PDB file of C-alpha atoms and ligand atoms in Angstrom:
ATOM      1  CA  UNK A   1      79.117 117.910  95.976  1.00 63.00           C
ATOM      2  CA  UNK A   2      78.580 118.268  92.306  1.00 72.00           C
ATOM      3  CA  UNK A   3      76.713 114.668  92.006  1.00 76.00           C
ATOM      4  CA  UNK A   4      76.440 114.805  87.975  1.00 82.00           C
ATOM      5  CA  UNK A   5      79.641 115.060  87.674  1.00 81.00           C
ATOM      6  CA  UNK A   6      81.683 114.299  90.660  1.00 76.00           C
ATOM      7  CA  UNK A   7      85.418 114.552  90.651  1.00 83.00           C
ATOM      8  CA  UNK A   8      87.284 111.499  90.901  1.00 83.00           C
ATOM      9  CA  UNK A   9      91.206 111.105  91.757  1.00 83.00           C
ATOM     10  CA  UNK A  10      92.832 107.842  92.256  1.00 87.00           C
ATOM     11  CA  UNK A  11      96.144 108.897  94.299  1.00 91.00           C
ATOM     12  CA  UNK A  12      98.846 106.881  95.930  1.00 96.00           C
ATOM     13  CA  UNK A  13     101.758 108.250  98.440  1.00 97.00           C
ATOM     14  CA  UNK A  14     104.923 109.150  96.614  1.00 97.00           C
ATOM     15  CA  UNK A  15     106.890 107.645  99.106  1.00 98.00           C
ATOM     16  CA  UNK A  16     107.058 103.224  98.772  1.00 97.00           C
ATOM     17  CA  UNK A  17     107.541 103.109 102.703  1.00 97.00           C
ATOM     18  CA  UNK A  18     105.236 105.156 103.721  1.00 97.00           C
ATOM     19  CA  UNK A  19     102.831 103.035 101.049  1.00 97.00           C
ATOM     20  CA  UNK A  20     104.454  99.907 102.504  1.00 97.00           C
ATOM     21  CA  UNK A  21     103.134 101.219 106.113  1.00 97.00           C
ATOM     22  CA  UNK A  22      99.876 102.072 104.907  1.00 97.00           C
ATOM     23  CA  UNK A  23      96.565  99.632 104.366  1.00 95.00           C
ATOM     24  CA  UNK A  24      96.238 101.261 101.032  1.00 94.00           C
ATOM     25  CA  UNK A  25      97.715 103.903  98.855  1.00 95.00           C
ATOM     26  CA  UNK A  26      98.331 106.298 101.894  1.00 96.00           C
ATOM     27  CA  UNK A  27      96.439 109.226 100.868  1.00 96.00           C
ATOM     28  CA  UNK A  28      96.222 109.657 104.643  1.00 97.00           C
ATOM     29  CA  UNK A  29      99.456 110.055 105.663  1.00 98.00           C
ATOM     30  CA  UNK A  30      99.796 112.967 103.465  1.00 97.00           C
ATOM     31  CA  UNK A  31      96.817 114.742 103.756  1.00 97.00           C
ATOM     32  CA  UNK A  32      97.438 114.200 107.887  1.00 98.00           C
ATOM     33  CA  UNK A  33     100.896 115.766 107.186  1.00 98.00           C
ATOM     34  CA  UNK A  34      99.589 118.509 105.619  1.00 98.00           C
ATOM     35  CA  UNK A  35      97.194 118.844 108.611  1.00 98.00           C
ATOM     36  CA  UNK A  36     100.357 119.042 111.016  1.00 98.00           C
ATOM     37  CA  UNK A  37     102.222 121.250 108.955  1.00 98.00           C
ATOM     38  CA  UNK A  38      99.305 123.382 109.707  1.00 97.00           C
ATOM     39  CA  UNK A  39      99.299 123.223 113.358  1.00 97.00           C
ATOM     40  CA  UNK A  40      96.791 121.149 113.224  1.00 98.00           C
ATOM     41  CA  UNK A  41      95.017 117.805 115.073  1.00 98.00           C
ATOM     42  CA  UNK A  42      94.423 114.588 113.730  1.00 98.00           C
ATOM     43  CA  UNK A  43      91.771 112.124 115.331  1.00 98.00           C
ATOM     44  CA  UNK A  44      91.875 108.692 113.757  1.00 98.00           C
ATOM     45  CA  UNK A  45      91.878 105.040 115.334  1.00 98.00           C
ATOM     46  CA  UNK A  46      94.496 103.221 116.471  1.00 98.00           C
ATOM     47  CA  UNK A  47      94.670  98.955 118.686  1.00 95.00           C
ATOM     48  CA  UNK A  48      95.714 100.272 122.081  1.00 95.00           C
ATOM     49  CA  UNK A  49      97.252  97.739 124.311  1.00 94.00           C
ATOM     50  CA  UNK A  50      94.214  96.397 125.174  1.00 92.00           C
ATOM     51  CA  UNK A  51      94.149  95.540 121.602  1.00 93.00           C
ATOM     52  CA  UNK A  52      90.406  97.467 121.678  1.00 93.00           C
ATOM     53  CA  UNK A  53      90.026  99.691 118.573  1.00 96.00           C
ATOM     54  CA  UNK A  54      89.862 103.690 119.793  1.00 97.00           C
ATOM     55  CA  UNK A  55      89.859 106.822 118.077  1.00 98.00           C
ATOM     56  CA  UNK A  56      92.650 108.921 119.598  1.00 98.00           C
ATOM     57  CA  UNK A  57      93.691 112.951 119.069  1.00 98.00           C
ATOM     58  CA  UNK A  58      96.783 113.643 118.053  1.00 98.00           C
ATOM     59  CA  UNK A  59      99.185 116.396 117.159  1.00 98.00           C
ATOM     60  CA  UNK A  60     102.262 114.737 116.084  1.00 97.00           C
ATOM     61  CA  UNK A  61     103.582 112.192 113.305  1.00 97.00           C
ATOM     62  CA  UNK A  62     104.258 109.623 115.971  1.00 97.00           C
ATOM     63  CA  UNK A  63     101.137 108.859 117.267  1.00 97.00           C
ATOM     64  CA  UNK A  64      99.733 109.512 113.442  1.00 98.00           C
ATOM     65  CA  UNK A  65     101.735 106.752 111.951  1.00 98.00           C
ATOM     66  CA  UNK A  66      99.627 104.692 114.837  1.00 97.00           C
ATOM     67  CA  UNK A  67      96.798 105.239 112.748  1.00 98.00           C
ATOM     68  CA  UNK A  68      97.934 103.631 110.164  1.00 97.00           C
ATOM     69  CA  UNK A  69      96.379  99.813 108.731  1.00 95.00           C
ATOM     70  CA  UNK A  70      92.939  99.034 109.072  1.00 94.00           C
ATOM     71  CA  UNK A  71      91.473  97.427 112.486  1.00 93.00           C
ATOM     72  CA  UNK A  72      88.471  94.862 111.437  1.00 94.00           C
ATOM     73  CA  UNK A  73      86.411  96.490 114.390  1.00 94.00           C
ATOM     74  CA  UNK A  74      83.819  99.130 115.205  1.00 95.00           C
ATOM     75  CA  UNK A  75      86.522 101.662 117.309  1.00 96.00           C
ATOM     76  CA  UNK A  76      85.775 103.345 120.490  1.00 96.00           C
ATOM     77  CA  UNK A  77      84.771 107.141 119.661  1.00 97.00           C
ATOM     78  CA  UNK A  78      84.681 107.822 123.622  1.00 97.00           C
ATOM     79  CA  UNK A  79      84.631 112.035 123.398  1.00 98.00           C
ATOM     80  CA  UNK A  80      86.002 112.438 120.375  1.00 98.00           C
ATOM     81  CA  UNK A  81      83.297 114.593 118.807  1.00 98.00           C
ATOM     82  CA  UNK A  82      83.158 116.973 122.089  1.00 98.00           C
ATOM     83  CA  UNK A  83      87.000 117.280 121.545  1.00 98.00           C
ATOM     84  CA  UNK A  84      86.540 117.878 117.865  1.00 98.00           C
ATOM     85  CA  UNK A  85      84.106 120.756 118.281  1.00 97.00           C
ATOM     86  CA  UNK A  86      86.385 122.651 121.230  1.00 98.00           C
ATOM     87  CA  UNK A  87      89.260 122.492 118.954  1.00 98.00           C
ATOM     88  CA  UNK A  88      87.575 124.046 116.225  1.00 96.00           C
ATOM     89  CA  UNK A  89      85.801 126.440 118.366  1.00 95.00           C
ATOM     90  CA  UNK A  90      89.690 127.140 119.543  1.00 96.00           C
ATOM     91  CA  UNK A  91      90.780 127.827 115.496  1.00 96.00           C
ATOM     92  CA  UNK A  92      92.395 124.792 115.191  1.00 97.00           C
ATOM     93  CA  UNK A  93      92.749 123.037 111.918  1.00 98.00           C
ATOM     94  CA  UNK A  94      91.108 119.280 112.118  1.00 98.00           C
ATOM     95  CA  UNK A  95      90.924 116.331 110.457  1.00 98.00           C
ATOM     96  CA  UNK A  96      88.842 113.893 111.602  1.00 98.00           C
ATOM     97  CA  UNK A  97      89.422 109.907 109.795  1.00 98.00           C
ATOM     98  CA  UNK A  98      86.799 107.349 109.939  1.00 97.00           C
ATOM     99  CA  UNK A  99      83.875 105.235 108.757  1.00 97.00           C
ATOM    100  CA  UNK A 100      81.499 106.973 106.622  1.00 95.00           C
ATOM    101  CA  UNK A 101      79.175 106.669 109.161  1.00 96.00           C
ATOM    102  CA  UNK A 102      81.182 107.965 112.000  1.00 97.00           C
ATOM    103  CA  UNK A 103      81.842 110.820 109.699  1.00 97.00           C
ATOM    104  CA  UNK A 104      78.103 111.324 109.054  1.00 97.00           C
ATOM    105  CA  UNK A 105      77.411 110.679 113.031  1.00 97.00           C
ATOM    106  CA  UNK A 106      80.245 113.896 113.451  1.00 98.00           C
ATOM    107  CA  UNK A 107      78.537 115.863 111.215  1.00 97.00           C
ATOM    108  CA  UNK A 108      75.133 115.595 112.986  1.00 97.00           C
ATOM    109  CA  UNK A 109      76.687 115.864 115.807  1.00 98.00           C
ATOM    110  CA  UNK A 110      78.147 119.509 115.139  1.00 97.00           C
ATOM    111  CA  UNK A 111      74.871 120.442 113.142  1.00 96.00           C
ATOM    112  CA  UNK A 112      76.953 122.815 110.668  1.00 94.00           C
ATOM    113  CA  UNK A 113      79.388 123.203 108.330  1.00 92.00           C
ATOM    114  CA  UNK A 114      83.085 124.333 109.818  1.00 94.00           C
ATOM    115  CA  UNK A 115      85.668 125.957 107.266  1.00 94.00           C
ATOM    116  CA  UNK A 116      88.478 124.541 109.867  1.00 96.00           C
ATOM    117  CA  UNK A 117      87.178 120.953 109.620  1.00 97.00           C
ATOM    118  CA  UNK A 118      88.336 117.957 106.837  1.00 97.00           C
ATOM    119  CA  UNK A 119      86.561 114.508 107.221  1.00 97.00           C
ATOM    120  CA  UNK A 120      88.171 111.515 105.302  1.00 95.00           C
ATOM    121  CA  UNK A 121      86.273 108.562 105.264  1.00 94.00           C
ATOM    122  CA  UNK A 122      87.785 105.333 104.818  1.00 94.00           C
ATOM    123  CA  UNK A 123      86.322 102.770 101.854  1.00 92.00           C
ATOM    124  CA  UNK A 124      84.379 100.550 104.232  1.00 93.00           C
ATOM    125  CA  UNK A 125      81.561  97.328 103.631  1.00 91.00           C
ATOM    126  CA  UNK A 126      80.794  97.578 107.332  1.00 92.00           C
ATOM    127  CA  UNK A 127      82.612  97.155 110.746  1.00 92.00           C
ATOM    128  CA  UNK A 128      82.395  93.701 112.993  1.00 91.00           C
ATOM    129  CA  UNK A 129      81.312  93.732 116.498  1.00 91.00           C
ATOM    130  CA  UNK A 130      83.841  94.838 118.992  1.00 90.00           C
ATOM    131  CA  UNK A 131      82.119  91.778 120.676  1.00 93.00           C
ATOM    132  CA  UNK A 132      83.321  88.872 118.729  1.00 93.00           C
ATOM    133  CA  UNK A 133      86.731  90.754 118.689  1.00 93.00           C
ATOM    134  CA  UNK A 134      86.222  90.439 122.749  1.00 92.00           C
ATOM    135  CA  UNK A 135      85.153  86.966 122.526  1.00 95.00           C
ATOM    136  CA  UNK A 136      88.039  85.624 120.118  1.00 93.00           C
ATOM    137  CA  UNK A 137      90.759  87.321 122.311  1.00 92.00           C
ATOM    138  CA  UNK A 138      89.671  85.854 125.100  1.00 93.00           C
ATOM    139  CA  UNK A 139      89.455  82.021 122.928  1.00 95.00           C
TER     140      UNK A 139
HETATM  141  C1  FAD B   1      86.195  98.483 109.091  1.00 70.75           C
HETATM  142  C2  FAD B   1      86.871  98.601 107.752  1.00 70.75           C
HETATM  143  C3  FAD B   1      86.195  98.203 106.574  1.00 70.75           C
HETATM  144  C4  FAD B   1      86.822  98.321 105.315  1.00 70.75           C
HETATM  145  N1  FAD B   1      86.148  97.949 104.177  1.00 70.75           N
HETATM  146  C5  FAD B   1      86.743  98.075 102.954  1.00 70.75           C
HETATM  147  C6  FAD B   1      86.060  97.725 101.758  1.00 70.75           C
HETATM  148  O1  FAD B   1      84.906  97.285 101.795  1.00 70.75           O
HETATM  149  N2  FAD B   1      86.708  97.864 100.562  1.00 70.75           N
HETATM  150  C7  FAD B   1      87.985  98.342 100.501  1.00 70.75           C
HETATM  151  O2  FAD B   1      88.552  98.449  99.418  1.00 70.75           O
HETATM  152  N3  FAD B   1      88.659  98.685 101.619  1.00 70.75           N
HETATM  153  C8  FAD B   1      88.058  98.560 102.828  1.00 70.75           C
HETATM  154  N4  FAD B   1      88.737  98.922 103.978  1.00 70.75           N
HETATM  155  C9  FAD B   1      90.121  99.399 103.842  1.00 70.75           C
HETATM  156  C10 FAD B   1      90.213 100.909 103.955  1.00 70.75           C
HETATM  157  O3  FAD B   1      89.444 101.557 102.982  1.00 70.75           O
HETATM  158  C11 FAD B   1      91.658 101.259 103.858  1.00 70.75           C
HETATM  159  O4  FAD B   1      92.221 100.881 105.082  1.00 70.75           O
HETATM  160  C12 FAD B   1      91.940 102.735 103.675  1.00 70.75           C
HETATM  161  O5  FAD B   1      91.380 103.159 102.486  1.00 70.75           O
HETATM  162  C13 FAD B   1      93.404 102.935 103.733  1.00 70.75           C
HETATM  163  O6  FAD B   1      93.781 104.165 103.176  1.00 70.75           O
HETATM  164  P1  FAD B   1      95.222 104.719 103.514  1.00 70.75           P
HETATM  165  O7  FAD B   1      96.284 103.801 102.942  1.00 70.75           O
HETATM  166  O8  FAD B   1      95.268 106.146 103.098  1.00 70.75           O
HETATM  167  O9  FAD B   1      95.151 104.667 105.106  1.00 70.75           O
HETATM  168  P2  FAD B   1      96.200 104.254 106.206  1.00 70.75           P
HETATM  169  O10 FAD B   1      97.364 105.187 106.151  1.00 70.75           O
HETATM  170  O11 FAD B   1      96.462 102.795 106.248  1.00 70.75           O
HETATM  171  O12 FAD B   1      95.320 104.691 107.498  1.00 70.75           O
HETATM  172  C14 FAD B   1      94.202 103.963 107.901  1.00 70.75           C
HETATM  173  C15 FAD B   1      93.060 104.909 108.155  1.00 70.75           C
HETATM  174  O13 FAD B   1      91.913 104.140 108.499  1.00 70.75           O
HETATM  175  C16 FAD B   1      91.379 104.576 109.735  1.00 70.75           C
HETATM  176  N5  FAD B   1      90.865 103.389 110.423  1.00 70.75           N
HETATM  177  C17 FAD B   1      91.494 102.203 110.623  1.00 70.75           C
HETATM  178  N6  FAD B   1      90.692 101.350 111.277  1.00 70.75           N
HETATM  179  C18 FAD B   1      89.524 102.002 111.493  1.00 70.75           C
HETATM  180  C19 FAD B   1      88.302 101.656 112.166  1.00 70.75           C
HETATM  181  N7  FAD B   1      88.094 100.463 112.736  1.00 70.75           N
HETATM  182  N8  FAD B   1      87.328 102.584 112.230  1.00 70.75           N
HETATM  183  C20 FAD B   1      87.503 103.822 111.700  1.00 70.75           C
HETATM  184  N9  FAD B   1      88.626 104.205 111.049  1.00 70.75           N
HETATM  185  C21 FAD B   1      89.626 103.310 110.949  1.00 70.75           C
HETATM  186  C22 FAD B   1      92.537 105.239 110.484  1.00 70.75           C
HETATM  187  O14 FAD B   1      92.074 106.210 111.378  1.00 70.75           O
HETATM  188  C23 FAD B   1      93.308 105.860 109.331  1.00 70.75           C
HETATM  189  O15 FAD B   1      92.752 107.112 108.994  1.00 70.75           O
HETATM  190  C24 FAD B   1      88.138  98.820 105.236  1.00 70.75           C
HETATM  191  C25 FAD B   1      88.801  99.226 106.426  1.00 70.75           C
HETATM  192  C26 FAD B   1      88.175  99.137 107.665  1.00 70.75           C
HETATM  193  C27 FAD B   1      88.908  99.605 108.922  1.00 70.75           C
END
C-alpha cells in the first residue's frame, strides 16, 4: 500500500440493473464476475431463510447475486476461513467479501500473503448484534 499517495478510484457498474440490484455502485458484482470467469470461488454473505446473516461459498452467478444488498448484522463466518485456505491450497482463485475486520481476522488467520487470494472490504461504521436482530424477529 503506497500510504503517501494511495490510489483512489470511484467506480460504478456499467450496467443500471445490475446497479439497481446492488447496495451501492456494484463494484462487486463485477469484480465477482471476473472471479468466475476465472474458475474461481466467491465467499460473501447472504439472509438465509432463517433470515440469520451467513457467509456462504459459491461458484456460480446465482448464488452471487444472493450476496448482493447490505444485511445490518454481524454474519455467521461458520468455516469459512478453513474453506478459504483449502481452496487456495487447491489453486483456486478466491475472493473473499466482507467487513474490514473480517478481512483483517482472514488475514491473521492465514498468517501470509496468497497471490490466488482478493479481499474486498465493504465501507462499514460497524455491524449490530446478531442479538437484537434475534430479539426483534422474534417481537
Ligand atoms: C454492516 C454494514 C455497515 C455498513 N456501513 C456503511 C457506512 O458506514 N458507510 C457507507 O457508505 N456504507 C456502509 N455500508 C454499505 C456498504 O459499504 C455497501 O453495501 C457496499 O459498499 C456495497 O457495494 P456494492 O454495491 O459493490 O455491493 P453489493 O453488490 O450490494 O454487495 C454487497 C456486498 O456486501 C457484503 N455484505 C453484505 N452484508 C454484509 C455483512 N453483514 N457482513 C459482511 N459483508 C456483508 C456482501 O458479501 C457483498 O460482497 C455498510 C454495509 C454493511 C453490511
Amino acid at each position: 500500500m503506497n500510504w503517501k499517495q494511495p490510489k483512489v478510484y470511484a467506480v460504478q457498474h456499467k450496467s443500471e440493473t445490475v446497479r439497481a440490484a446492488s447496495r451501492s455502485g456494484g463494484i462487486f458484482t463485477a469484480v465477482s464476475d471476473w472471479i468466475l470467469t476465472q474458475n474461481g470461488i466467491v465467499y460473501g454473505c447472504v439472509l438465509d431463510e432463517s433470515f440469520r446473516a451467513v457467509h456462504i461459498r459459491t461458484e456460480c452467478a446465482e448464488d452471487r447475486d444472493r450476496m448482493r444488498g447490505s444485511e445490518y448484522i454481524q454474519s455467521e463466518l461458520g468455516d469459512t476461513y478453513k474453506n478459504v485456505r483449502k481452496d487456495m491450497t487447491n489453486g483456486r482463485i478466491v475472493l473473499f467479501n466482507g467487513t474490514s475486520c473480517q478481512v483483517a481476522g482472514l488475514k491473521q488467520y492465514l498468517g501470509k500473503e496468497y497471490e490466488n487470494l482478493l479481499c474486498v472490504d465493504i465501507v462499514c461504521h460497524g455491524v449490530p448484534s446478531p442479538k437484537v436482530w434475534e430479539e426483534y424477529l422474534h417481537w
